Amino acid sequence: MTVDDRSGLAGALERANLPSLVPVLFQLTGDDRWLREPYRPTRSRGMDDNDSGGFTPEVAAEIRSAALDAVLAHESGTPAAVPAPTGEALRALLELANGEPASPEYAEMLAEDMGFAPPEPKSAAPKDIDAIIIGAGVSGMLAAIKLAEAGIEHVVLEKNPDVGGTWYENAYPGAGVDTPSHLYSYSFEPRPWRTHFGKRDEVWHYLREVAERHDLRAVTRFGTEVTDAAYDETTATWTVRTADGQELTARVLISATGALNRPKVPDIDGLNSFRGRIFHTADWPSDVDLRGKRVAVVGAGASAMQVVPAIADDVASLAVFQRSPQWIAPNDVYFSEVDDAVHLLMERVPFYRVWYRARLAWNFNDRVHPTLQVDPDWEHPERSVNAANDGHRRVFTRYIESELDGRPDLIAKALPDYPPFGKRMLLDNGWYRTLRREHVELITEGVAEITPTGLRGTDGTEITADVIVLATGFHTHRFLWPIDVRGRSGLSLAEVWGPENARAHLGITVPGFPNLFLTCGPGTALGHGGSFITIAECQVRYIVDVLTAMAERNLRSAEVRPEVEAAYTQDHDEAHSRMLWTHPGMTNWYRNAAGRVVSTMPWRIVDYWRMTRRADLDEFLVERDEGVAAR
């Protein structure tokens, strides 16, 4: 160990997240004094990399010094005293790191994510089971990786020229995640993220790196768009057809088409009459130049919130048509780069990365979920759903008022009149500061008409524009659309679901469609926080468990029982009836025109992890190779 190595590590420890470092100390040394005062962190408002844990300077210095000695000893050959805590030991460490009580269910879930859980026994490679995966985005790539690990032959059909799905397609200025980067990554594929909240190019680069490491391009047919898929009851196989005339057959069909896949272009009068350039954010032209242009943005949701601040410096004028304002949370590190010291800590300090990620999961996954439950006795149902939710409203309102101080006109336009979290909470990336600029106008109207030279609002406001950007979202209720998917008896998913009322057991399996499995299916989007990749890992684990069980029992098909799906959907809908997203004072993309929440999960992430941890084949109608139904 050189002096430079020691001093470099010591310097990096000055930037360490101390609540993540204390459990590391216990794992490396086994000394239980680190579990007691004065080394127990307390919760503080800051949740960025520099969260101090509430320690005095003297105690913080002692923790860093002890960590330096423990890491150097480990690098010299001293094994970790507690390399894989689970059960009660892990639960106690979670309480230590997070400064508040932790239940055993979270310890069980995070033991897997952190790599502490014992490995699952390996099953024999399934025979006579192969799969077609539609889509090479986050879920499709994950499915391909896990099917390969299970020894299941598969092919991936991807309409784009490369992997990445929505991260390939959405290249608009400012595009990025609203989930911390270290959470928005596969649990088994960490990355030294450059920014705390990954922007589009870095996320796409990450997915391309993962594809390279797992040789996913070897099993993927790019430029191959699926048009229809049909199940053959005689052979218990799926036949998939593509736009370029290919026909493929496999035992299993896995949809990984995503929810943010098909752009929604509104039916606005005069849409085709505009003489300038008009495009959806998901189809952002690579050759468009906005410098000096008069730009109008239709929509004020997540995509618009990223686009508008990103282009404001270039344009001559910017008009934003907002039908409904959004609740926006402050975030001090949205654009901040991850310090090199953090990368060094994650590389050299054992367990630091997983504890850092575990704390992010704790703070961003399920913390807000209890505050989204409707209190029927709450005296202000018009503005919030319970006392805690009303507290959120006060905090976010103060933030809006401070950002728009001196502009009562903008405050009136930007302050929502529905409860916080009624739509997915957005992170402030300079939105309010951009609205204050002289050449930016916020128009609180829908668009009634697009004219040859601009737009006309529903209240008569007319805007002249050179470029119109449609930040109007996606067809989030039309799962698998426009693919024609037909199951038993030729019945299509579109006929079963209707245009916007999809339902599936766990969001994964549908009665009447044997051997069809969905990722990012109905009722699995996250409205309360957390990382979609966590949900994708739950779903793919469940799917692989079904396929492995099919192989072990010599089954050729598995189809969820109608009563199982009906019971799950009833529970899903009843849970939503007690939650914020059915509040009548707003609209969102979570629910359909009839008011049913179609897209969003009502459960905590830990609940869904438990529901999908093991597949119960008693919930399925199964068929053996000889064609006799097995029950």
Tab-separated table of C-alpha atoms in Angstrom, residues 123-289:
chain	number	residue	atom	x	y	z
A	123	SER	CA	-32.313	-26.088	-11.849
A	124	ALA	CA	-31.595	-28.198	-14.874
A	125	ALA	CA	-31.860	-26.290	-18.125
A	126	PRO	CA	-35.483	-26.460	-19.309
A	127	LYS	CA	-35.991	-28.656	-22.364
A	128	ASP	CA	-38.552	-28.085	-25.095
A	129	ILE	CA	-39.163	-24.512	-23.929
A	130	ASP	CA	-38.107	-21.599	-26.071
A	131	ALA	CA	-39.255	-17.991	-26.113
A	132	ILE	CA	-39.745	-14.968	-28.313
A	133	ILE	CA	-39.212	-11.620	-26.582
A	134	ILE	CA	-40.756	-8.514	-28.160
A	135	GLY	CA	-38.596	-5.500	-27.426
A	136	ALA	CA	-34.978	-4.840	-26.486
A	137	GLY	CA	-35.504	-2.064	-23.968
A	138	VAL	CA	-34.878	-2.307	-20.231
A	139	SER	CA	-37.308	-5.221	-19.691
A	140	GLY	CA	-36.538	-7.103	-22.891
A	141	MET	CA	-32.812	-6.990	-22.220
A	142	LEU	CA	-33.413	-8.188	-18.666
A	143	ALA	CA	-35.608	-11.053	-19.880
A	144	ALA	CA	-32.949	-12.128	-22.379
A	145	ILE	CA	-30.249	-12.096	-19.705
A	146	LYS	CA	-32.284	-14.134	-17.231
A	147	LEU	CA	-33.550	-16.615	-19.827
A	148	ALA	CA	-29.955	-17.210	-20.874
A	149	GLU	CA	-28.967	-17.835	-17.256
A	150	ALA	CA	-31.818	-20.352	-16.974
A	151	GLY	CA	-30.736	-22.111	-20.166
A	152	ILE	CA	-33.903	-21.181	-22.082
A	153	GLU	CA	-33.446	-20.658	-25.810
A	154	HIS	CA	-34.806	-17.316	-26.983
A	155	VAL	CA	-34.780	-14.621	-29.623
A	156	VAL	CA	-35.445	-10.891	-29.196
A	157	LEU	CA	-37.338	-8.929	-31.858
A	158	GLU	CA	-36.652	-5.192	-31.778
A	159	LYS	CA	-38.140	-2.603	-34.132
A	160	ASN	CA	-35.271	-0.138	-33.611
A	161	PRO	CA	-31.692	-0.448	-34.934
A	162	ASP	CA	-30.233	-0.873	-31.434
A	163	VAL	CA	-31.080	-1.754	-27.839
A	164	GLY	CA	-32.489	0.710	-25.334
A	165	GLY	CA	-36.193	0.995	-26.117
A	166	THR	CA	-37.469	4.331	-24.850
A	167	TRP	CA	-33.880	5.438	-24.190
A	168	TYR	CA	-33.030	4.865	-27.832
A	169	GLU	CA	-36.115	6.693	-29.071
A	170	ASN	CA	-36.367	9.650	-26.697
A	171	ALA	CA	-33.372	11.808	-27.576
A	172	TYR	CA	-34.989	15.191	-26.986
A	173	PRO	CA	-32.994	17.924	-25.185
A	174	GLY	CA	-32.996	17.465	-21.423
A	175	ALA	CA	-34.230	13.843	-21.485
A	176	GLY	CA	-33.279	11.881	-18.383
A	177	VAL	CA	-34.493	9.856	-15.428
A	178	ASP	CA	-36.301	11.183	-12.370
A	179	THR	CA	-34.975	8.258	-10.318
A	180	PRO	CA	-31.465	8.358	-8.803
A	181	SER	CA	-28.985	6.803	-11.216
A	182	HIS	CA	-27.737	4.218	-8.745
A	183	LEU	CA	-31.313	2.953	-8.427
A	184	TYR	CA	-32.087	3.164	-12.139
A	185	SER	CA	-29.775	0.270	-12.950
A	186	TYR	CA	-29.942	-3.502	-12.828
A	187	SER	CA	-29.125	-4.854	-9.371
A	188	PHE	CA	-26.471	-7.104	-10.918
A	189	GLU	CA	-24.979	-4.435	-13.214
A	190	PRO	CA	-23.721	-1.423	-11.228
A	191	ARG	CA	-22.203	1.542	-13.020
A	192	PRO	CA	-20.005	4.462	-11.950
A	193	TRP	CA	-22.662	6.997	-12.902
A	194	ARG	CA	-21.451	10.431	-13.964
A	195	THR	CA	-24.552	12.255	-12.701
A	196	HIS	CA	-26.881	11.691	-9.770
A	197	PHE	CA	-29.871	11.612	-12.145
A	198	GLY	CA	-28.781	10.019	-15.410
A	199	LYS	CA	-29.431	11.914	-18.598
A	200	ARG	CA	-30.513	10.144	-21.756
A	201	ASP	CA	-27.120	9.621	-23.382
A	202	GLU	CA	-25.582	8.121	-20.248
A	203	VAL	CA	-28.567	5.829	-19.636
A	204	TRP	CA	-28.530	4.627	-23.240
A	205	HIS	CA	-24.757	4.103	-23.075
A	206	TYR	CA	-25.257	2.036	-19.909
A	207	LEU	CA	-27.825	-0.184	-21.617
A	208	ARG	CA	-25.558	-0.648	-24.623
A	209	GLU	CA	-22.714	-1.662	-22.292
A	210	VAL	CA	-24.967	-4.211	-20.590
A	211	ALA	CA	-25.993	-5.591	-23.987
A	212	GLU	CA	-22.333	-5.937	-24.912
A	213	ARG	CA	-21.358	-7.718	-21.694
A	214	HIS	CA	-24.212	-10.213	-22.035
A	215	ASP	CA	-23.862	-10.626	-25.820
A	216	LEU	CA	-27.495	-9.647	-26.317
A	217	ARG	CA	-27.026	-8.499	-29.904
A	218	ALA	CA	-26.298	-12.113	-30.850
A	219	VAL	CA	-29.879	-13.098	-29.957
A	220	THR	CA	-31.587	-9.903	-31.169
A	221	ARG	CA	-33.026	-9.181	-34.600
A	222	PHE	CA	-32.976	-5.417	-35.027
A	223	GLY	CA	-35.208	-3.508	-37.411
A	224	THR	CA	-37.834	-6.196	-36.861
A	225	GLU	CA	-41.271	-4.896	-35.920
A	226	VAL	CA	-43.859	-7.411	-34.752
A	227	THR	CA	-47.285	-6.996	-36.337
A	228	ASP	CA	-49.217	-9.939	-34.918
A	229	ALA	CA	-48.943	-13.027	-32.747
A	230	ALA	CA	-51.284	-16.004	-32.524
A	231	TYR	CA	-51.473	-18.984	-30.169
A	232	ASP	CA	-51.974	-22.463	-31.625
A	233	GLU	CA	-53.866	-24.703	-29.193
A	234	THR	CA	-52.884	-27.832	-31.088
A	235	THR	CA	-49.155	-27.312	-30.746
A	236	ALA	CA	-49.236	-25.026	-27.686
A	237	THR	CA	-46.979	-22.548	-29.440
A	238	TRP	CA	-46.998	-18.914	-30.447
A	239	THR	CA	-46.444	-17.821	-34.024
A	240	VAL	CA	-45.180	-14.280	-34.449
A	241	ARG	CA	-45.189	-12.355	-37.710
A	242	THR	CA	-43.184	-9.258	-38.489
A	243	ALA	CA	-43.579	-6.302	-40.808
A	244	ASP	CA	-40.761	-7.557	-43.048
A	245	GLY	CA	-42.401	-10.943	-43.600
A	246	GLN	CA	-40.648	-13.094	-41.017
A	247	GLU	CA	-42.572	-15.819	-39.197
A	248	LEU	CA	-41.243	-17.297	-35.962
A	249	THR	CA	-42.660	-19.936	-33.637
A	250	ALA	CA	-41.883	-20.592	-29.980
A	251	ARG	CA	-43.463	-22.129	-26.900
A	252	VAL	CA	-43.470	-18.831	-24.977
A	253	LEU	CA	-44.123	-15.211	-25.906
A	254	ILE	CA	-42.831	-12.427	-23.662
A	255	SER	CA	-43.909	-8.851	-24.278
A	256	ALA	CA	-41.395	-6.177	-23.340
A	257	THR	CA	-42.873	-3.351	-25.387
A	258	GLY	CA	-42.993	-0.891	-22.482
A	259	ALA	CA	-45.572	1.727	-21.526
A	260	LEU	CA	-43.825	4.767	-22.992
A	261	ASN	CA	-43.571	3.222	-26.414
A	262	ARG	CA	-46.141	4.657	-28.813
A	263	PRO	CA	-46.302	8.474	-28.896
A	264	LYS	CA	-49.739	10.022	-28.512
A	265	VAL	CA	-50.347	12.723	-31.092
A	266	PRO	CA	-53.556	14.587	-30.208
A	267	ASP	CA	-56.285	15.004	-32.781
A	268	ILE	CA	-56.058	18.794	-33.106
A	269	ASP	CA	-57.785	20.673	-35.893
A	270	GLY	CA	-55.309	21.865	-38.502
A	271	LEU	CA	-52.526	19.566	-37.355
A	272	ASN	CA	-51.306	19.027	-40.906
A	273	SER	CA	-51.671	22.656	-41.952
A	274	PHE	CA	-48.656	24.023	-40.079
A	275	ARG	CA	-45.979	25.378	-42.418
A	276	GLY	CA	-43.130	25.067	-39.945
A	277	ARG	CA	-41.727	21.957	-38.266
A	278	ILE	CA	-43.953	19.991	-35.910
A	279	PHE	CA	-42.947	16.809	-34.076
A	280	HIS	CA	-43.479	14.757	-30.922
A	281	THR	CA	-40.755	14.738	-28.273
A	282	ALA	CA	-40.247	11.002	-28.891
A	283	ASP	CA	-39.544	11.722	-32.576
A	284	TRP	CA	-37.160	14.644	-32.059
A	285	PRO	CA	-35.396	15.287	-35.388
A	286	SER	CA	-31.612	15.077	-35.266
A	287	ASP	CA	-31.304	17.975	-37.710
A	288	VAL	CA	-33.635	20.481	-36.036
A	289	ASP	CA	-32.020	23.808	-35.142
